[in-house]
Each structure stands twice: as structure tokens, then as C-alpha cells.
Amino acid sequence: MDSAGVSTDLTGRFAGKVLFATGGGSGLGASTARRFVAEGGQAAVVDLDAARAQAVADDLDGSIALGCDVSDERSVGDAVRETHERLGRIDCVLNSAGYVKFTPIEELSLDEWNALLAVHLTGTFLVCKATLPVLRAAGGGSIVNLASVAALLARPNLAAYAAAKGGIISFSRQLAVDAAADNVRVNVLAPGSVRTPMTADVYGEGQAPHAIQARLAEPEEIASAACFLLSDDSSFFTAATLVADGGATAL
Ligand SMILES: NC(=O)c1ccc[n+]([C@@H]2O[C@H](COP(=O)([O-])OP(=O)(O)OC[C@H]3O[C@@H](n4cnc5c(N)ncnc54)[C@H](O)[C@@H]3O)[C@@H](O)[C@H]2O)c1
């Protein structure tokens, strides 16, 4: 058991498999990469902050770190190519790169709107587009895209982030249909409030609002759900949105 009480039995679910994890230098991406490798796989830890990615990959056997801006098509293409060259295959993809910004709509500049959509929605599109042929070549695979309960519930001053996350759910459903014939599954994970660097300024050490379980999730609790979706344990899941929110959407 880890500190959050989540089982960390090394089941070997990912033996022989490679994960391409964006946002892998921090928070949910790092936590998922760690669990994926603990269960026998290898990870390409991909992040805008290459040093952060390297620090995570240094502790993960057989894994590599790559600097990459997911909103830049060439940068994404290079990272996918290098992963394929160095690790030989890609079976699983996690789109976890992102950031959050709270701004009232009247103060939301077009630049800020575009930048947020570029990282979350366009970045998810570009990574899926570049990895799909590699997954098809491997005979199938699993893509997990991070949305948020912000796609399902309105919160003040979160319009651009919520729009991007809603777009990720719709895009992923479309991709699931297009990729199904080649045994590629595509699912969305929609967490509630998780204790990561992204939310440190939002919640500090405080309680998450609006959840039945009135606490922040630990990253490992979301990584276990991500690894379920990445693994064959979720073989009948595709085009689904898995909500892991401590009950926030019930209230
Ligand atoms: N933490 C939460 O409460 C929460 C809740 C719901 C959804 N999410 C989503 O989960 C994902 C991960 O969030 P987190 O809390 O782990 O955040 P985090 O800040 O801990 O990690 C995000 C990582 O993404 C990287 N990144 C940012 N822009 C990038 C870009 N253009 N290209 C490549 N990498 C980039 C950052 O450098 C950082 O290392 C995000 O999509 C976030 O919206 C988080």
C-alpha cells in the first residue's frame, strides 16, 4: 500500500509495454509513469520542462526523458519518433500536460484563451495524431486523455479550461470510433481536485470544495485509475469518461 492506501502490488500488467506520458515531469503524469514502470513497463517521460522530466525518468528503470511542447506539431513529432527509436514501440499514451488559470470571462484575453486551448485541446489532438500510427503498428493500444470535472460542472472563472476539457471529452469519443478497427481504445479520465503542483496555489493545504469525500485526492489515487484505463483490465472500455472526483459531481 502507498501513503494514500492504494495497492501497489507489482502485477507486471505492463511488462514489455511502453508509455508515452505528456506532463510526465510532474503531478498526475509523473505519478502514472511511476506506477506504469512499477508494474513492469517503460515510460517516455515527456514534458515542456525537460529537467523536470529527466528528474522523474532518472528513477524509472529503462525509461527516457524528452523535452517537448505538446502544442507544437514538430516538437510532438520529434518526441514520438525519438521514443519509437529508443524504446522500440509505444503501446500506451497519457495526455496529462497542462495548467490551470482562473480568469473572469470579461478579462480573458484572446491570447490567454488560445494558449490554454493550445496546450490542453490541441496538444491532446497532436499527440493522439502522432502516436496513433505507432499504436496501430503495435497491434493496438490504449490512450488516456486527462479532462477534469470542470468539463462536467461549472466553476467560477474557469471558462477556457472548462471549454478545453469539454473539447477533450468530445474529441476522445470521436477518436475512439476512428481508432476502434485497429484495436486502439481511447478513454478520458476526469479527476476532481488532486494535490499536485498545479493546484498548490488554488487549494494550498486546504480542503477540496464540493466533494462527498471532502479532501484532495493524492496523485497516486488518480494514477491507479489511469493505469486501469491504460491496461487490459479495462478491455471493454472505450469512448468512456471515468470520473474520479470523491463524489464532487454528485453534489
Ligand atoms: N490537479 C488537479 O486537481 C487536476 C484535476 C483535474 C484535471 N487535472 C488535469 O490533469 C493534468 C495534469 O495536471 P497536474 O495536476 O498533474 O499538473 P502539474 O502542473 O503537476 O503537471 C503538469 C505538467 O505539464 C507540463 N506542461 C505544461 N504545458 C506543457 C506543454 N505545452 N507541453 C508539455 N508539457 C507541458 C508542465 O511542465 C507540468 O510538468 C492536466 O491536464 C490537468 O488539467 C488536474
PDB file of C-alpha atoms and ligand atoms in Angstrom:
ATOM      1  CA  MET A   1       0.000   0.000   0.000  1.00  0.00           C
ATOM      2  CA  ASP A   2       1.198   3.553  -0.666  1.00  0.00           C
ATOM      3  CA  SER A   3       0.517   6.593   1.533  1.00  0.00           C
ATOM      4  CA  ALA A   4      -2.948   7.001   0.018  1.00  0.00           C
ATOM      5  CA  GLY A   5      -3.840   3.377   0.811  1.00  0.00           C
ATOM      6  CA  VAL A   6      -3.789   2.366  -2.850  1.00  0.00           C
ATOM      7  CA  SER A   7      -2.470  -1.113  -3.645  1.00  0.00           C
ATOM      8  CA  THR A   8       0.917  -1.065  -5.351  1.00  0.00           C
ATOM      9  CA  ASP A   9       1.201  -4.813  -5.965  1.00  0.00           C
ATOM     10  CA  LEU A  10       3.645  -5.297  -8.800  1.00  0.00           C
ATOM     11  CA  THR A  11       1.406  -7.295 -11.090  1.00  0.00           C
ATOM     12  CA  GLY A  12       3.506  -6.961 -14.233  1.00  0.00           C
ATOM     13  CA  ARG A  13       0.465  -5.655 -16.107  1.00  0.00           C
ATOM     14  CA  PHE A  14       2.717  -3.518 -18.314  1.00  0.00           C
ATOM     15  CA  ALA A  15       5.597  -5.947 -18.916  1.00  0.00           C
ATOM     16  CA  GLY A  16       7.039  -5.303 -22.382  1.00  0.00           C
ATOM     17  CA  LYS A  17       4.912  -2.176 -22.869  1.00  0.00           C
ATOM     18  CA  VAL A  18       5.915   1.443 -23.413  1.00  0.00           C
ATOM     19  CA  LEU A  19       4.005   4.508 -22.171  1.00  0.00           C
ATOM     20  CA  PHE A  20       4.295   7.950 -23.805  1.00  0.00           C
ATOM     21  CA  ALA A  21       3.320  10.289 -20.945  1.00  0.00           C
ATOM     22  CA  THR A  22       2.978  14.027 -21.549  1.00  0.00           C
ATOM     23  CA  GLY A  23       3.139  16.231 -18.477  1.00  0.00           C
ATOM     24  CA  GLY A  24       5.252  13.374 -17.135  1.00  0.00           C
ATOM     25  CA  GLY A  25       7.554  15.691 -15.223  1.00  0.00           C
ATOM     26  CA  SER A  26       5.008  16.450 -12.511  1.00  0.00           C
ATOM     27  CA  GLY A  27       1.755  15.594 -10.773  1.00  0.00           C
ATOM     28  CA  LEU A  28      -0.541  13.054 -12.413  1.00  0.00           C
ATOM     29  CA  GLY A  29       1.742  12.374 -15.382  1.00  0.00           C
ATOM     30  CA  ALA A  30       4.720  11.600 -13.135  1.00  0.00           C
ATOM     31  CA  SER A  31       2.635   9.506 -10.779  1.00  0.00           C
ATOM     32  CA  THR A  32       1.170   7.458 -13.639  1.00  0.00           C
ATOM     33  CA  ALA A  33       4.609   6.932 -15.214  1.00  0.00           C
ATOM     34  CA  ARG A  34       5.939   5.706 -11.847  1.00  0.00           C
ATOM     35  CA  ARG A  35       3.102   3.219 -11.415  1.00  0.00           C
ATOM     36  CA  PHE A  36       3.370   2.061 -15.052  1.00  0.00           C
ATOM     37  CA  VAL A  37       7.064   1.284 -14.575  1.00  0.00           C
ATOM     38  CA  ALA A  38       6.485  -0.298 -11.138  1.00  0.00           C
ATOM     39  CA  GLU A  39       4.147  -2.691 -12.946  1.00  0.00           C
ATOM     40  CA  GLY A  40       6.825  -3.755 -15.426  1.00  0.00           C
ATOM     41  CA  GLY A  41       6.650  -1.190 -18.253  1.00  0.00           C
ATOM     42  CA  GLN A  42       8.932   1.521 -19.594  1.00  0.00           C
ATOM     43  CA  ALA A  43       7.996   5.182 -19.955  1.00  0.00           C
ATOM     44  CA  ALA A  44       8.897   8.137 -22.128  1.00  0.00           C
ATOM     45  CA  VAL A  45       8.530  10.985 -19.645  1.00  0.00           C
ATOM     46  CA  VAL A  46       7.619  13.946 -21.857  1.00  0.00           C
ATOM     47  CA  ASP A  47       7.379  17.498 -20.550  1.00  0.00           C
ATOM     48  CA  LEU A  48       7.850  21.130 -21.550  1.00  0.00           C
ATOM     49  CA  ASP A  49      10.294  21.271 -18.640  1.00  0.00           C
ATOM     50  CA  ALA A  50      12.980  18.818 -19.783  1.00  0.00           C
ATOM     51  CA  ALA A  51      14.869  18.940 -16.469  1.00  0.00           C
ATOM     52  CA  ARG A  52      11.733  18.042 -14.561  1.00  0.00           C
ATOM     53  CA  ALA A  53      11.108  15.139 -16.953  1.00  0.00           C
ATOM     54  CA  GLN A  54      14.702  13.973 -16.507  1.00  0.00           C
ATOM     55  CA  ALA A  55      14.409  14.005 -12.707  1.00  0.00           C
ATOM     56  CA  VAL A  56      11.364  11.708 -12.925  1.00  0.00           C
ATOM     57  CA  ALA A  57      12.874   9.399 -15.567  1.00  0.00           C
ATOM     58  CA  ASP A  58      16.131   9.063 -13.590  1.00  0.00           C
ATOM     59  CA  ASP A  59      14.255   6.966 -11.009  1.00  0.00           C
ATOM     60  CA  LEU A  60      12.437   4.798 -13.567  1.00  0.00           C
ATOM     61  CA  ASP A  61      14.182   1.703 -14.944  1.00  0.00           C
ATOM     62  CA  GLY A  62      14.514   1.635 -18.720  1.00  0.00           C
ATOM     63  CA  SER A  63      12.756   4.952 -19.170  1.00  0.00           C
ATOM     64  CA  ILE A  64      13.697   8.137 -21.003  1.00  0.00           C
ATOM     65  CA  ALA A  65      13.017  11.867 -20.621  1.00  0.00           C
ATOM     66  CA  LEU A  66      12.127  14.167 -23.501  1.00  0.00           C
ATOM     67  CA  GLY A  67      11.556  17.914 -23.634  1.00  0.00           C
ATOM     68  CA  CYS A  68       8.501  18.660 -25.773  1.00  0.00           C
ATOM     69  CA  ASP A  69       5.858  21.343 -26.218  1.00  0.00           C
ATOM     70  CA  VAL A  70       2.617  19.474 -26.904  1.00  0.00           C
ATOM     71  CA  SER A  71       1.129  22.496 -28.661  1.00  0.00           C
ATOM     72  CA  ASP A  72       3.862  22.384 -31.321  1.00  0.00           C
ATOM     73  CA  GLU A  73       3.326  19.731 -34.018  1.00  0.00           C
ATOM     74  CA  ARG A  74       7.007  19.413 -34.916  1.00  0.00           C
ATOM     75  CA  SER A  75       8.045  19.077 -31.270  1.00  0.00           C
ATOM     76  CA  VAL A  76       5.432  16.345 -30.749  1.00  0.00           C
ATOM     77  CA  GLY A  77       6.530  14.533 -33.917  1.00  0.00           C
ATOM     78  CA  ASP A  78      10.160  14.597 -32.778  1.00  0.00           C
ATOM     79  CA  ALA A  79       9.296  13.234 -29.313  1.00  0.00           C
ATOM     80  CA  VAL A  80       7.178  10.398 -30.720  1.00  0.00           C
ATOM     81  CA  ARG A  81       9.880   9.499 -33.251  1.00  0.00           C
ATOM     82  CA  GLU A  82      12.614   9.524 -30.599  1.00  0.00           C
ATOM     83  CA  THR A  83      10.534   7.362 -28.252  1.00  0.00           C
ATOM     84  CA  HIS A  84       9.941   4.845 -31.022  1.00  0.00           C
ATOM     85  CA  GLU A  85      13.636   4.810 -31.941  1.00  0.00           C
ATOM     86  CA  ARG A  86      14.935   4.476 -28.380  1.00  0.00           C
ATOM     87  CA  LEU A  87      12.271   2.263 -26.760  1.00  0.00           C
ATOM     88  CA  GLY A  88      11.183   0.367 -29.873  1.00  0.00           C
ATOM     89  CA  ARG A  89       7.425   0.736 -29.559  1.00  0.00           C
ATOM     90  CA  ILE A  90       4.578   2.720 -27.993  1.00  0.00           C
ATOM     91  CA  ASP A  91       1.566   0.859 -26.565  1.00  0.00           C
ATOM     92  CA  CYS A  92       0.037   3.386 -24.206  1.00  0.00           C
ATOM     93  CA  VAL A  93      -0.408   7.161 -24.276  1.00  0.00           C
ATOM     94  CA  LEU A  94      -1.270   9.505 -21.419  1.00  0.00           C
ATOM     95  CA  ASN A  95      -2.109  13.130 -22.217  1.00  0.00           C
ATOM     96  CA  SER A  96      -1.531  14.900 -18.923  1.00  0.00           C
ATOM     97  CA  ALA A  97       0.293  18.107 -19.954  1.00  0.00           C
ATOM     98  CA  GLY A  98      -1.499  21.216 -18.859  1.00  0.00           C
ATOM     99  CA  TYR A  99      -2.055  24.077 -16.490  1.00  0.00           C
ATOM    100  CA  VAL A 100      -4.981  25.914 -14.973  1.00  0.00           C
ATOM    101  CA  LYS A 101      -5.790  29.617 -14.907  1.00  0.00           C
ATOM    102  CA  PHE A 102      -8.801  31.285 -13.302  1.00  0.00           C
ATOM    103  CA  THR A 103      -9.918  34.449 -15.124  1.00  0.00           C
ATOM    104  CA  PRO A 104     -13.323  36.160 -15.366  1.00  0.00           C
ATOM    105  CA  ILE A 105     -14.607  35.992 -18.948  1.00  0.00           C
ATOM    106  CA  GLU A 106     -14.557  39.794 -19.452  1.00  0.00           C
ATOM    107  CA  GLU A 107     -10.865  39.804 -18.516  1.00  0.00           C
ATOM    108  CA  LEU A 108      -9.963  36.679 -20.512  1.00  0.00           C
ATOM    109  CA  SER A 109      -7.791  37.835 -23.409  1.00  0.00           C
ATOM    110  CA  LEU A 110      -7.841  36.037 -26.742  1.00  0.00           C
ATOM    111  CA  ASP A 111      -4.176  35.163 -26.193  1.00  0.00           C
ATOM    112  CA  GLU A 112      -4.898  33.533 -22.832  1.00  0.00           C
ATOM    113  CA  TRP A 113      -7.882  31.628 -24.291  1.00  0.00           C
ATOM    114  CA  ASN A 114      -5.820  30.439 -27.279  1.00  0.00           C
ATOM    115  CA  ALA A 115      -2.843  29.440 -25.125  1.00  0.00           C
ATOM    116  CA  LEU A 116      -4.954  27.324 -22.813  1.00  0.00           C
ATOM    117  CA  LEU A 117      -6.775  25.574 -25.646  1.00  0.00           C
ATOM    118  CA  ALA A 118      -3.460  25.072 -27.475  1.00  0.00           C
ATOM    119  CA  VAL A 119      -1.921  23.087 -24.632  1.00  0.00           C
ATOM    120  CA  HIS A 120      -4.945  21.072 -23.478  1.00  0.00           C
ATOM    121  CA  LEU A 121      -7.115  20.511 -26.554  1.00  0.00           C
ATOM    122  CA  THR A 122      -4.717  20.998 -29.487  1.00  0.00           C
ATOM    123  CA  GLY A 123      -1.919  19.271 -27.553  1.00  0.00           C
ATOM    124  CA  THR A 124      -4.137  16.239 -26.955  1.00  0.00           C
ATOM    125  CA  PHE A 125      -5.068  16.199 -30.649  1.00  0.00           C
ATOM    126  CA  LEU A 126      -1.443  16.479 -31.812  1.00  0.00           C
ATOM    127  CA  VAL A 127      -0.163  13.728 -29.510  1.00  0.00           C
ATOM    128  CA  CYS A 128      -3.026  11.392 -30.464  1.00  0.00           C
ATOM    129  CA  LYS A 129      -2.470  12.118 -34.157  1.00  0.00           C
ATOM    130  CA  ALA A 130       1.274  11.416 -33.954  1.00  0.00           C
ATOM    131  CA  THR A 131       1.034   8.291 -31.775  1.00  0.00           C
ATOM    132  CA  LEU A 132      -1.950   6.616 -33.454  1.00  0.00           C
ATOM    133  CA  PRO A 133       0.050   5.115 -36.367  1.00  0.00           C
ATOM    134  CA  VAL A 134       2.588   3.738 -33.879  1.00  0.00           C
ATOM    135  CA  LEU A 135      -0.144   2.166 -31.739  1.00  0.00           C
ATOM    136  CA  ARG A 136      -1.763   0.682 -34.843  1.00  0.00           C
ATOM    137  CA  ALA A 137       1.632  -0.756 -35.841  1.00  0.00           C
ATOM    138  CA  ALA A 138       1.959  -2.354 -32.381  1.00  0.00           C
ATOM    139  CA  GLY A 139      -1.339  -4.154 -32.989  1.00  0.00           C
ATOM    140  CA  GLY A 140      -3.377  -1.923 -30.710  1.00  0.00           C
ATOM    141  CA  GLY A 141      -3.061   0.186 -27.615  1.00  0.00           C
ATOM    142  CA  SER A 142      -4.693   2.430 -25.076  1.00  0.00           C
ATOM    143  CA  ILE A 143      -4.905   6.226 -24.989  1.00  0.00           C
ATOM    144  CA  VAL A 144      -5.968   8.069 -21.829  1.00  0.00           C
ATOM    145  CA  ASN A 145      -6.718  11.784 -22.065  1.00  0.00           C
ATOM    146  CA  LEU A 146      -6.995  13.911 -18.936  1.00  0.00           C
ATOM    147  CA  ALA A 147     -10.130  16.005 -18.720  1.00  0.00           C
ATOM    148  CA  SER A 148     -11.499  17.248 -15.393  1.00  0.00           C
ATOM    149  CA  VAL A 149     -14.781  17.562 -13.533  1.00  0.00           C
ATOM    150  CA  ALA A 150     -14.537  21.141 -14.820  1.00  0.00           C
ATOM    151  CA  ALA A 151     -15.879  19.696 -18.099  1.00  0.00           C
ATOM    152  CA  LEU A 152     -18.993  18.488 -16.264  1.00  0.00           C
ATOM    153  CA  LEU A 153     -19.611  21.202 -13.644  1.00  0.00           C
ATOM    154  CA  ALA A 154     -19.295  24.982 -13.925  1.00  0.00           C
ATOM    155  CA  ARG A 155     -16.890  26.703 -11.538  1.00  0.00           C
ATOM    156  CA  PRO A 156     -16.375  30.478 -11.395  1.00  0.00           C
ATOM    157  CA  ASN A 157     -13.753  31.986 -13.718  1.00  0.00           C
ATOM    158  CA  LEU A 158     -12.785  28.728 -15.403  1.00  0.00           C
ATOM    159  CA  ALA A 159     -14.286  29.168 -18.900  1.00  0.00           C
ATOM    160  CA  ALA A 160     -11.222  28.477 -21.064  1.00  0.00           C
ATOM    161  CA  TYR A 161     -10.075  25.474 -19.009  1.00  0.00           C
ATOM    162  CA  ALA A 162     -13.598  24.006 -18.890  1.00  0.00           C
ATOM    163  CA  ALA A 163     -14.074  24.519 -22.640  1.00  0.00           C
ATOM    164  CA  ALA A 164     -10.771  22.791 -23.366  1.00  0.00           C
ATOM    165  CA  LYS A 165     -11.633  19.868 -21.095  1.00  0.00           C
ATOM    166  CA  GLY A 166     -15.117  19.535 -22.619  1.00  0.00           C
ATOM    167  CA  GLY A 167     -13.471  19.511 -26.045  1.00  0.00           C
ATOM    168  CA  ILE A 168     -11.148  16.714 -24.908  1.00  0.00           C
ATOM    169  CA  ILE A 169     -14.153  14.539 -23.992  1.00  0.00           C
ATOM    170  CA  SER A 170     -15.819  15.085 -27.395  1.00  0.00           C
ATOM    171  CA  PHE A 171     -12.554  14.683 -29.306  1.00  0.00           C
ATOM    172  CA  SER A 172     -11.722  11.452 -27.472  1.00  0.00           C
ATOM    173  CA  ARG A 173     -15.138   9.962 -28.266  1.00  0.00           C
ATOM    174  CA  GLN A 174     -14.571  10.712 -31.954  1.00  0.00           C
ATOM    175  CA  LEU A 175     -11.069   9.266 -31.874  1.00  0.00           C
ATOM    176  CA  ALA A 176     -12.352   6.103 -30.160  1.00  0.00           C
ATOM    177  CA  VAL A 177     -14.645   5.498 -33.135  1.00  0.00           C
ATOM    178  CA  ASP A 178     -11.933   6.185 -35.705  1.00  0.00           C
ATOM    179  CA  ALA A 179      -9.315   4.013 -33.948  1.00  0.00           C
ATOM    180  CA  ALA A 180     -11.500   1.058 -32.909  1.00  0.00           C
ATOM    181  CA  ALA A 181     -10.886  -1.027 -36.022  1.00  0.00           C
ATOM    182  CA  ASP A 182      -7.199  -1.246 -35.130  1.00  0.00           C
ATOM    183  CA  ASN A 183      -7.752  -2.292 -31.521  1.00  0.00           C
ATOM    184  CA  VAL A 184      -6.844   1.126 -30.112  1.00  0.00           C
ATOM    185  CA  ARG A 185      -9.004   2.137 -27.145  1.00  0.00           C
ATOM    186  CA  VAL A 186      -9.436   5.792 -26.191  1.00  0.00           C
ATOM    187  CA  ASN A 187     -10.789   6.880 -22.813  1.00  0.00           C
ATOM    188  CA  VAL A 188     -10.961  10.020 -20.728  1.00  0.00           C
ATOM    189  CA  LEU A 189     -10.139  10.367 -17.056  1.00  0.00           C
ATOM    190  CA  ALA A 190     -11.910  13.239 -15.313  1.00  0.00           C
ATOM    191  CA  PRO A 191     -10.449  13.859 -11.858  1.00  0.00           C
ATOM    192  CA  GLY A 192     -11.788  16.144  -9.202  1.00  0.00           C
ATOM    193  CA  SER A 193      -9.345  18.080  -7.043  1.00  0.00           C
ATOM    194  CA  VAL A 194      -5.932  16.461  -6.712  1.00  0.00           C
ATOM    195  CA  ARG A 195      -2.949  17.509  -4.617  1.00  0.00           C
ATOM    196  CA  THR A 196      -0.350  18.379  -7.315  1.00  0.00           C
ATOM    197  CA  PRO A 197       1.867  21.391  -8.066  1.00  0.00           C
ATOM    198  CA  MET A 198      -0.888  22.637 -10.417  1.00  0.00           C
ATOM    199  CA  THR A 199      -3.334  23.054  -7.554  1.00  0.00           C
ATOM    200  CA  ALA A 200      -0.914  24.181  -4.834  1.00  0.00           C
ATOM    201  CA  ASP A 201      -1.849  27.841  -5.390  1.00  0.00           C
ATOM    202  CA  VAL A 202      -5.553  27.021  -5.636  1.00  0.00           C
ATOM    203  CA  TYR A 203      -6.055  24.898  -2.521  1.00  0.00           C
ATOM    204  CA  GLY A 204      -2.839  25.198  -0.534  1.00  0.00           C
ATOM    205  CA  GLU A 205      -3.193  22.703   2.301  1.00  0.00           C
ATOM    206  CA  GLY A 206      -6.937  23.275   2.418  1.00  0.00           C
ATOM    207  CA  GLN A 207      -9.897  21.084   1.624  1.00  0.00           C
ATOM    208  CA  ALA A 208     -11.267  20.457  -1.855  1.00  0.00           C
ATOM    209  CA  PRO A 209     -14.639  22.122  -2.271  1.00  0.00           C
ATOM    210  CA  HIS A 210     -17.848  20.302  -3.191  1.00  0.00           C
ATOM    211  CA  ALA A 211     -16.809  16.651  -2.757  1.00  0.00           C
ATOM    212  CA  ILE A 212     -18.547  13.950  -0.706  1.00  0.00           C
ATOM    213  CA  GLN A 213     -15.031  12.957   0.282  1.00  0.00           C
ATOM    214  CA  ALA A 214     -14.075  16.461   1.413  1.00  0.00           C
ATOM    215  CA  ARG A 215     -10.358  16.204   0.771  1.00  0.00           C
ATOM    216  CA  LEU A 216      -7.929  16.471  -2.093  1.00  0.00           C
ATOM    217  CA  ALA A 217      -7.097  13.229  -3.911  1.00  0.00           C
ATOM    218  CA  GLU A 218      -3.478  12.137  -3.799  1.00  0.00           C
ATOM    219  CA  PRO A 219      -1.911  11.806  -7.283  1.00  0.00           C
ATOM    220  CA  GLU A 220      -1.459   8.043  -6.726  1.00  0.00           C
ATOM    221  CA  GLU A 221      -5.241   7.631  -6.424  1.00  0.00           C
ATOM    222  CA  ILE A 222      -5.691   9.085  -9.905  1.00  0.00           C
ATOM    223  CA  ALA A 223      -2.663   7.229 -11.310  1.00  0.00           C
ATOM    224  CA  SER A 224      -4.272   3.925 -10.309  1.00  0.00           C
ATOM    225  CA  ALA A 225      -7.363   4.845 -12.351  1.00  0.00           C
ATOM    226  CA  ALA A 226      -5.177   5.965 -15.275  1.00  0.00           C
ATOM    227  CA  CYS A 227      -3.286   2.665 -15.176  1.00  0.00           C
ATOM    228  CA  PHE A 228      -6.574   0.739 -15.103  1.00  0.00           C
ATOM    229  CA  LEU A 229      -7.584   2.514 -18.324  1.00  0.00           C
ATOM    230  CA  LEU A 230      -4.118   2.023 -19.850  1.00  0.00           C
ATOM    231  CA  SER A 231      -4.133  -1.709 -19.039  1.00  0.00           C
ATOM    232  CA  ASP A 232      -6.008  -4.676 -20.478  1.00  0.00           C
ATOM    233  CA  ASP A 233      -8.048  -4.712 -17.252  1.00  0.00           C
ATOM    234  CA  SER A 234     -10.240  -2.111 -18.986  1.00  0.00           C
ATOM    235  CA  SER A 235     -10.523  -4.132 -22.211  1.00  0.00           C
ATOM    236  CA  PHE A 236     -14.239  -3.311 -22.693  1.00  0.00           C
ATOM    237  CA  PHE A 237     -13.774   0.417 -22.003  1.00  0.00           C
ATOM    238  CA  THR A 238     -13.530   2.740 -24.963  1.00  0.00           C
ATOM    239  CA  ALA A 239     -15.045   6.177 -25.619  1.00  0.00           C
ATOM    240  CA  ALA A 240     -15.745   6.312 -21.873  1.00  0.00           C
ATOM    241  CA  THR A 241     -15.197   9.091 -19.369  1.00  0.00           C
ATOM    242  CA  LEU A 242     -14.153   7.763 -15.972  1.00  0.00           C
ATOM    243  CA  VAL A 243     -14.865  10.292 -13.219  1.00  0.00           C
ATOM    244  CA  ALA A 244     -12.620  10.096 -10.134  1.00  0.00           C
ATOM    245  CA  ASP A 245     -13.791  13.007  -8.041  1.00  0.00           C
ATOM    246  CA  GLY A 246     -14.571  11.910  -4.475  1.00  0.00           C
ATOM    247  CA  GLY A 247     -18.221  12.480  -5.298  1.00  0.00           C
ATOM    248  CA  ALA A 248     -17.914  16.109  -6.455  1.00  0.00           C
ATOM    249  CA  THR A 249     -20.290  15.637  -9.391  1.00  0.00           C
ATOM    250  CA  ALA A 250     -22.939  14.107  -7.104  1.00  0.00           C
ATOM    251  CA  LEU A 251     -23.450  17.345  -5.204  1.00  0.00           C
TER     252      LEU A 251
HETATM  253  N1  LIG B   1      -4.519  18.515 -10.192  1.00  0.00           N
HETATM  254  C1  LIG B   1      -5.832  18.510 -10.318  1.00  0.00           C
HETATM  255  O1  LIG B   1      -6.592  18.795  -9.369  1.00  0.00           O
HETATM  256  C2  LIG B   1      -6.434  18.160 -11.669  1.00  0.00           C
HETATM  257  C3  LIG B   1      -7.820  17.926 -11.692  1.00  0.00           C
HETATM  258  C4  LIG B   1      -8.406  17.601 -12.915  1.00  0.00           C
HETATM  259  C5  LIG B   1      -7.639  17.521 -14.054  1.00  0.00           C
HETATM  260  N2  LIG B   1      -6.296  17.767 -13.981  1.00  0.00           N
HETATM  261  C6  LIG B   1      -5.541  17.685 -15.240  1.00  0.00           C
HETATM  262  O2  LIG B   1      -4.533  16.708 -15.102  1.00  0.00           O
HETATM  263  C7  LIG B   1      -3.410  17.068 -15.920  1.00  0.00           C
HETATM  264  C8  LIG B   1      -2.159  17.082 -15.059  1.00  0.00           C
HETATM  265  O3  LIG B   1      -2.305  18.053 -14.035  1.00  0.00           O
HETATM  266  P1  LIG B   1      -1.348  18.079 -12.769  1.00  0.00           P
HETATM  267  O4  LIG B   1      -2.166  18.492 -11.626  1.00  0.00           O
HETATM  268  O5  LIG B   1      -0.561  16.836 -12.717  1.00  0.00           O
HETATM  269  O6  LIG B   1      -0.420  19.331 -13.150  1.00  0.00           O
HETATM  270  P2  LIG B   1       1.153  19.581 -12.916  1.00  0.00           P
HETATM  271  O7  LIG B   1       1.326  21.045 -13.010  1.00  0.00           O
HETATM  272  O8  LIG B   1       1.627  18.887 -11.692  1.00  0.00           O
HETATM  273  O9  LIG B   1       1.818  18.868 -14.186  1.00  0.00           O
HETATM  274  C9  LIG B   1       1.562  19.308 -15.481  1.00  0.00           C
HETATM  275  C10 LIG B   1       2.831  19.186 -16.296  1.00  0.00           C
HETATM  276  O10 LIG B   1       2.503  19.579 -17.652  1.00  0.00           O
HETATM  277  C11 LIG B   1       3.627  20.247 -18.175  1.00  0.00           C
HETATM  278  N3  LIG B   1       3.248  21.089 -19.305  1.00  0.00           N
HETATM  279  C12 LIG B   1       2.578  22.276 -19.276  1.00  0.00           C
HETATM  280  N4  LIG B   1       2.469  22.767 -20.525  1.00  0.00           N
HETATM  281  C13 LIG B   1       3.066  21.884 -21.352  1.00  0.00           C
HETATM  282  C14 LIG B   1       3.285  21.843 -22.741  1.00  0.00           C
HETATM  283  N5  LIG B   1       2.893  22.851 -23.554  1.00  0.00           N
HETATM  284  N6  LIG B   1       3.923  20.777 -23.278  1.00  0.00           N
HETATM  285  C15 LIG B   1       4.363  19.769 -22.472  1.00  0.00           C
HETATM  286  N7  LIG B   1       4.201  19.771 -21.139  1.00  0.00           N
HETATM  287  C16 LIG B   1       3.562  20.806 -20.581  1.00  0.00           C
HETATM  288  C17 LIG B   1       4.171  21.062 -17.011  1.00  0.00           C
HETATM  289  O11 LIG B   1       5.530  21.412 -17.221  1.00  0.00           O
HETATM  290  C18 LIG B   1       3.970  20.097 -15.838  1.00  0.00           C
HETATM  291  O12 LIG B   1       5.147  19.345 -15.587  1.00  0.00           O
HETATM  292  C19 LIG B   1      -3.757  18.428 -16.528  1.00  0.00           C
HETATM  293  O13 LIG B   1      -4.302  18.227 -17.814  1.00  0.00           O
HETATM  294  C20 LIG B   1      -4.814  18.959 -15.610  1.00  0.00           C
HETATM  295  O14 LIG B   1      -5.656  19.878 -16.260  1.00  0.00           O
HETATM  296  C21 LIG B   1      -5.675  18.071 -12.820  1.00  0.00           C
END
